[in-house]
Amino acid sequence: MISLHGIERSFLVGDETVHALRGVDLDIAAGEYVSIMGPSGSGKSTLLNVVGLLDRPDGGRYELDGRDVTGLAEDDLARVRREKMGFVFQFFHLVSRLSAAQNIELPMMLAGIDPLERQRRLQQLLADYGLEDRARHRPDQLSGGQCQRVAIARAMSMKPAVILADEPTGNLDRHTGQEVMAVLERVHQSGGSLVLVTHDPEIGSRAKRRLRMRDGAIVGDERG
Amino acid sequence: MRATDLLDFAWQVLRGNRGRTLLILLALAIGVAAVVAVTSLGEGARLYVLNQFGSLGSHLVIVLPGRSETAGAMPGVLVGKTPRDLTLDDALALKSSHAVRRIAPLVVGAGDVHVGSRVRETPVLGSVADLMAIRNMELAQGAFLPEADPRRMLPVCVIGSKVAFELFANQPALGEWLRIGDRRFRVVGIMAHQGESLGFNTDEIVIVPLAAAQALFNTEALFRVLVEAKSREQIETAKRDVEEILRARHEGERDVTVITQDAVLATFDRILGALTLAVGGIAAISLAVAGILVMNVMLIAVTQRRREIGLLKALGATGRQIRLMFFTEATMLALAGSALGLAAGQATTHLALQLYPDIPFQAPWWALIAAPAVAAAASILFTVAPARRAAQLDPVQALSRR
Ligand SMILES: Nc1ncnc2c1ncn2[C@@H]1O[C@H](COP(=O)(O)OP(=O)(O)OP(=O)(O)O)[C@@H](O)[C@H]1O
Ligand SMILES: [Mg+2]
């Protein structure tokens, strides 16, 4: 489903060029559960952003469902993101003035989904993620674990083909982290792909496929 | 994205940043209110002057001694050559025009009016019976000057309501005698309260027969001759006739100025209209200032809401959607600010009306349209740059923890 060929991404820092990704080749099939581990600065987040179409590679080819998305215009990229990608971030990134329910609704609102359908899906998501009694609460009235559950529900609201999670447990204690992982894995079990960046070997080892990165390149790819 | 969602989202933003929202609303409202209030003052002044001229009388042609034309001529040549006086005979001669209905020659001076031991200095107007009709005067009591030969010095007078009160207090004034200089006059009429009418406050004057005033002030010269044309259409004919008759009587010299009420009205109308427009324009500058404030606040909002904008983009918002969000916000602010400003402006106008009931303060229609339109245009225009900047934000950068 996802197919990267020779992806390059470099940043200009001062007058030095930092190669965040060096010729990355990667194929991810539909429904796969992949974890990405590696030292800090090895390019994990950059890779995830490229896969999620948040960032454009400087070189190489990216095919999504057989379609070349490397050269798509900004607004087309936005539409593909909306339809196919779900993001979960380390810092949750909830809009603080909106309630949990309104945060979950955001992608559906941007996609212009009919309010009735939206309401139906919202109720389902609140039930699925155990947030029914928190729907009207604002993020500052929720615990970290609840915030991340809201973020996951939001990522799932458009029924994306891929969930991209960048250190989703990085800001949670061990116990809450385990809970959030269980929720994320449920998402994966319902048929979507899950790509997870983590520093925690215990969490990383739960994935069926485990990538290892160093200096902008994939140096390990274990399965099973 | 649906329009209702867009409105709802903007509403949440405005509600979530109350201080900022109130600040912008205040700036916009002050701008709109200033335009409305200032133009309604100007318009009030314009209408006031027009009304004053209207109360002067209808179809009026005014004759002044002396030529007030300076165009092109060397001014020095004219200096030292006193214009010929305008006399009663001149005035009476004007009646020969078919376009003229009535005339009222005027002599004006100030005199000490005595009643018993009381003295009051008032303007004294010498004229004839027709003055009342020409100037639409109204009497509270008694009669106006009698119809008589203007050369006769009848010892009668008509006094203003304030003069009557000051000289006679609450005693009946009608039929009483008063003295101006060394002449005695019997009060035959008291004018109704009319207030100011182009320079004269009819409440404060004493009107005596023309010949009596000429004797009092020891002059043959008339101050003005008021001429009433037979109809509106005949005003121009009357003016031409007046000029011809007087030129013939003054040995071919055009040494009088003849103005028509219409011309004076039109001039005042133009001047005050332009003035209103000008002060309205100056007040509109405050709207531009409000617009710049909107821009600054929006630019700050882009910085403050980097993460949110980045997040929205990650969730699939297109650049167009982000821009629309900002414009919706600006439009809502502009509309609410304008509404507040219009209300405040009208309240100010209302207050001015309470304080000065004589002046018809009212905002001109164009100001009521232009002020909110400029407010909306300014705040939307000044949102273009911030909205574009927001739409171009790189989501990865915006979401990074730096
Ligand atoms: N916007 C940027 N500007 C400049 N350099 C960047 C930028 N983003 C990433 N980099 C550089 O690219 C390299 C890879 O960064 P990336 O964030 O992908 O690392 P990471 O593996 O996610 O690290 P961490 O585990 O600390 O999150 C790093 O050297 C980083 O400094
Ligand atoms: Mg990272």
PDB file of N, CA, C and O in Angstrom, chain B residues 130-161:
ATOM      1  N   ASP B 130     -45.581  94.778   4.687  1.00  0.00           N
ATOM      2  CA  ASP B 130     -45.369  93.559   3.896  1.00  0.00           C
ATOM      3  C   ASP B 130     -44.267  92.654   4.446  1.00  0.00           C
ATOM      4  O   ASP B 130     -44.172  91.487   4.072  1.00  0.00           O
ATOM      5  N   LEU B 131     -43.432  93.176   5.331  1.00  0.00           N
ATOM      6  CA  LEU B 131     -42.341  92.365   5.892  1.00  0.00           C
ATOM      7  C   LEU B 131     -42.875  91.081   6.522  1.00  0.00           C
ATOM      8  O   LEU B 131     -42.288  90.008   6.395  1.00  0.00           O
ATOM      9  N   MET B 132     -44.037  91.240   7.180  1.00  0.00           N
ATOM     10  CA  MET B 132     -44.599  90.093   7.888  1.00  0.00           C
ATOM     11  C   MET B 132     -44.862  88.927   6.934  1.00  0.00           C
ATOM     12  O   MET B 132     -44.491  87.788   7.214  1.00  0.00           O
ATOM     13  N   ALA B 133     -45.461  89.239   5.778  1.00  0.00           N
ATOM     14  CA  ALA B 133     -45.769  88.178   4.821  1.00  0.00           C
ATOM     15  C   ALA B 133     -44.494  87.644   4.184  1.00  0.00           C
ATOM     16  O   ALA B 133     -44.328  86.436   4.003  1.00  0.00           O
ATOM     17  N   ILE B 134     -43.576  88.569   3.887  1.00  0.00           N
ATOM     18  CA  ILE B 134     -42.363  88.137   3.189  1.00  0.00           C
ATOM     19  C   ILE B 134     -41.527  87.213   4.076  1.00  0.00           C
ATOM     20  O   ILE B 134     -40.971  86.226   3.611  1.00  0.00           O
ATOM     21  N   ARG B 135     -41.471  87.524   5.362  1.00  0.00           N
ATOM     22  CA  ARG B 135     -40.623  86.697   6.235  1.00  0.00           C
ATOM     23  C   ARG B 135     -41.394  85.678   7.039  1.00  0.00           C
ATOM     24  O   ARG B 135     -40.853  85.070   7.976  1.00  0.00           O
ATOM     25  N   ASN B 136     -42.638  85.428   6.694  1.00  0.00           N
ATOM     26  CA  ASN B 136     -43.434  84.407   7.377  1.00  0.00           C
ATOM     27  C   ASN B 136     -43.458  84.617   8.882  1.00  0.00           C
ATOM     28  O   ASN B 136     -43.300  83.670   9.646  1.00  0.00           O
ATOM     29  N   MET B 137     -43.632  85.878   9.295  1.00  0.00           N
ATOM     30  CA  MET B 137     -43.634  86.123  10.736  1.00  0.00           C
ATOM     31  C   MET B 137     -44.985  85.781  11.325  1.00  0.00           C
ATOM     32  O   MET B 137     -46.008  85.811  10.645  1.00  0.00           O
ATOM     33  N   GLU B 138     -44.955  85.480  12.610  1.00  0.00           N
ATOM     34  CA  GLU B 138     -46.218  85.209  13.295  1.00  0.00           C
ATOM     35  C   GLU B 138     -46.327  86.100  14.516  1.00  0.00           C
ATOM     36  O   GLU B 138     -45.339  86.417  15.160  1.00  0.00           O
ATOM     37  N   LEU B 139     -47.565  86.502  14.800  1.00  0.00           N
ATOM     38  CA  LEU B 139     -47.797  87.380  15.945  1.00  0.00           C
ATOM     39  C   LEU B 139     -48.415  86.593  17.083  1.00  0.00           C
ATOM     40  O   LEU B 139     -49.245  85.710  16.866  1.00  0.00           O
ATOM     41  N   ALA B 140     -48.016  86.938  18.281  1.00  0.00           N
ATOM     42  CA  ALA B 140     -48.657  86.336  19.440  1.00  0.00           C
ATOM     43  C   ALA B 140     -49.874  87.172  19.843  1.00  0.00           C
ATOM     44  O   ALA B 140     -50.915  86.628  20.214  1.00  0.00           O
ATOM     45  N   GLN B 141     -49.707  88.469  19.775  1.00  0.00           N
ATOM     46  CA  GLN B 141     -50.797  89.368  20.167  1.00  0.00           C
ATOM     47  C   GLN B 141     -50.815  90.565  19.238  1.00  0.00           C
ATOM     48  O   GLN B 141     -49.786  90.955  18.685  1.00  0.00           O
ATOM     49  N   GLY B 142     -51.998  91.214  19.101  1.00  0.00           N
ATOM     50  CA  GLY B 142     -52.128  92.485  18.409  1.00  0.00           C
ATOM     51  C   GLY B 142     -51.979  92.361  16.907  1.00  0.00           C
ATOM     52  O   GLY B 142     -52.324  91.331  16.327  1.00  0.00           O
ATOM     53  N   ALA B 143     -51.427  93.424  16.291  1.00  0.00           N
ATOM     54  CA  ALA B 143     -51.320  93.464  14.840  1.00  0.00           C
ATOM     55  C   ALA B 143     -49.905  93.858  14.460  1.00  0.00           C
ATOM     56  O   ALA B 143     -49.122  94.298  15.306  1.00  0.00           O
ATOM     57  N   PHE B 144     -49.581  93.688  13.169  1.00  0.00           N
ATOM     58  CA  PHE B 144     -48.267  94.094  12.694  1.00  0.00           C
ATOM     59  C   PHE B 144     -48.340  95.576  12.326  1.00  0.00           C
ATOM     60  O   PHE B 144     -49.350  96.243  12.568  1.00  0.00           O
ATOM     61  N   LEU B 145     -47.260  96.103  11.762  1.00  0.00           N
ATOM     62  CA  LEU B 145     -47.272  97.501  11.320  1.00  0.00           C
ATOM     63  C   LEU B 145     -48.449  97.698  10.366  1.00  0.00           C
ATOM     64  O   LEU B 145     -48.713  96.844   9.526  1.00  0.00           O
ATOM     65  N   PRO B 146     -49.161  98.821  10.437  1.00  0.00           N
ATOM     66  CA  PRO B 146     -50.319  99.010   9.565  1.00  0.00           C
ATOM     67  C   PRO B 146     -49.893  99.271   8.119  1.00  0.00           C
ATOM     68  O   PRO B 146     -48.782  99.747   7.872  1.00  0.00           O
ATOM     69  N   GLU B 147     -50.790  98.924   7.194  1.00  0.00           N
ATOM     70  CA  GLU B 147     -50.553  99.261   5.794  1.00  0.00           C
ATOM     71  C   GLU B 147     -50.645 100.775   5.681  1.00  0.00           C
ATOM     72  O   GLU B 147     -51.678 101.362   5.996  1.00  0.00           O
ATOM     73  N   ALA B 148     -49.577 101.412   5.281  1.00  0.00           N
ATOM     74  CA  ALA B 148     -49.607 102.870   5.193  1.00  0.00           C
ATOM     75  C   ALA B 148     -48.496 103.319   4.268  1.00  0.00           C
ATOM     76  O   ALA B 148     -47.637 102.509   3.878  1.00  0.00           O
ATOM     77  N   ASP B 149     -48.499 104.552   3.911  1.00  0.00           N
ATOM     78  CA  ASP B 149     -47.425 105.108   3.106  1.00  0.00           C
ATOM     79  C   ASP B 149     -46.124 104.972   3.895  1.00  0.00           C
ATOM     80  O   ASP B 149     -46.025 105.447   5.029  1.00  0.00           O
ATOM     81  N   PRO B 150     -45.107 104.301   3.314  1.00  0.00           N
ATOM     82  CA  PRO B 150     -43.870 104.078   4.066  1.00  0.00           C
ATOM     83  C   PRO B 150     -43.167 105.375   4.453  1.00  0.00           C
ATOM     84  O   PRO B 150     -42.252 105.354   5.267  1.00  0.00           O
ATOM     85  N   ARG B 151     -43.597 106.496   3.884  1.00  0.00           N
ATOM     86  CA  ARG B 151     -42.929 107.755   4.263  1.00  0.00           C
ATOM     87  C   ARG B 151     -43.530 108.346   5.525  1.00  0.00           C
ATOM     88  O   ARG B 151     -42.992 109.283   6.086  1.00  0.00           O
ATOM     89  N   ARG B 152     -44.651 107.807   5.952  1.00  0.00           N
ATOM     90  CA  ARG B 152     -45.293 108.336   7.161  1.00  0.00           C
ATOM     91  C   ARG B 152     -44.653 107.757   8.411  1.00  0.00           C
ATOM     92  O   ARG B 152     -44.381 106.577   8.496  1.00  0.00           O
ATOM     93  N   MET B 153     -44.447 108.640   9.385  1.00  0.00           N
ATOM     94  CA  MET B 153     -43.821 108.196  10.621  1.00  0.00           C
ATOM     95  C   MET B 153     -44.876 107.880  11.661  1.00  0.00           C
ATOM     96  O   MET B 153     -45.050 108.644  12.612  1.00  0.00           O
ATOM     97  N   LEU B 154     -45.567 106.765  11.512  1.00  0.00           N
ATOM     98  CA  LEU B 154     -46.561 106.388  12.520  1.00  0.00           C
ATOM     99  C   LEU B 154     -45.845 106.012  13.812  1.00  0.00           C
ATOM    100  O   LEU B 154     -44.844 105.284  13.773  1.00  0.00           O
ATOM    101  N   PRO B 155     -46.326 106.465  14.954  1.00  0.00           N
ATOM    102  CA  PRO B 155     -45.644 106.146  16.219  1.00  0.00           C
ATOM    103  C   PRO B 155     -46.084 104.795  16.790  1.00  0.00           C
ATOM    104  O   PRO B 155     -46.623 104.723  17.889  1.00  0.00           O
ATOM    105  N   VAL B 156     -45.886 103.738  16.027  1.00  0.00           N
ATOM    106  CA  VAL B 156     -46.263 102.409  16.500  1.00  0.00           C
ATOM    107  C   VAL B 156     -45.073 101.478  16.388  1.00  0.00           C
ATOM    108  O   VAL B 156     -44.136 101.745  15.634  1.00  0.00           O
ATOM    109  N   CYS B 157     -45.102 100.373  17.132  1.00  0.00           N
ATOM    110  CA  CYS B 157     -44.031  99.388  17.011  1.00  0.00           C
ATOM    111  C   CYS B 157     -44.554  97.985  17.328  1.00  0.00           C
ATOM    112  O   CYS B 157     -45.595  97.825  17.953  1.00  0.00           O
ATOM    113  N   VAL B 158     -43.799  97.014  16.851  1.00  0.00           N
ATOM    114  CA  VAL B 158     -44.080  95.601  17.145  1.00  0.00           C
ATOM    115  C   VAL B 158     -42.833  95.070  17.845  1.00  0.00           C
ATOM    116  O   VAL B 158     -41.716  95.346  17.393  1.00  0.00           O
ATOM    117  N   ILE B 159     -43.023  94.351  18.951  1.00  0.00           N
ATOM    118  CA  ILE B 159     -41.832  93.933  19.702  1.00  0.00           C
ATOM    119  C   ILE B 159     -41.754  92.412  19.836  1.00  0.00           C
ATOM    120  O   ILE B 159     -42.754  91.707  19.729  1.00  0.00           O
ATOM    121  N   GLY B 160     -40.538  91.952  20.039  1.00  0.00           N
ATOM    122  CA  GLY B 160     -40.318  90.515  20.214  1.00  0.00           C
ATOM    123  C   GLY B 160     -40.747  90.059  21.607  1.00  0.00           C
ATOM    124  O   GLY B 160     -40.878  90.872  22.530  1.00  0.00           O
ATOM    125  N   SER B 161     -40.967  88.764  21.753  1.00  0.00           N
ATOM    126  CA  SER B 161     -41.508  88.253  23.012  1.00  0.00           C
ATOM    127  C   SER B 161     -40.539  88.479  24.179  1.00  0.00           C
ATOM    128  O   SER B 161     -40.936  88.789  25.296  1.00  0.00           O
TER     129      SER B 161
END
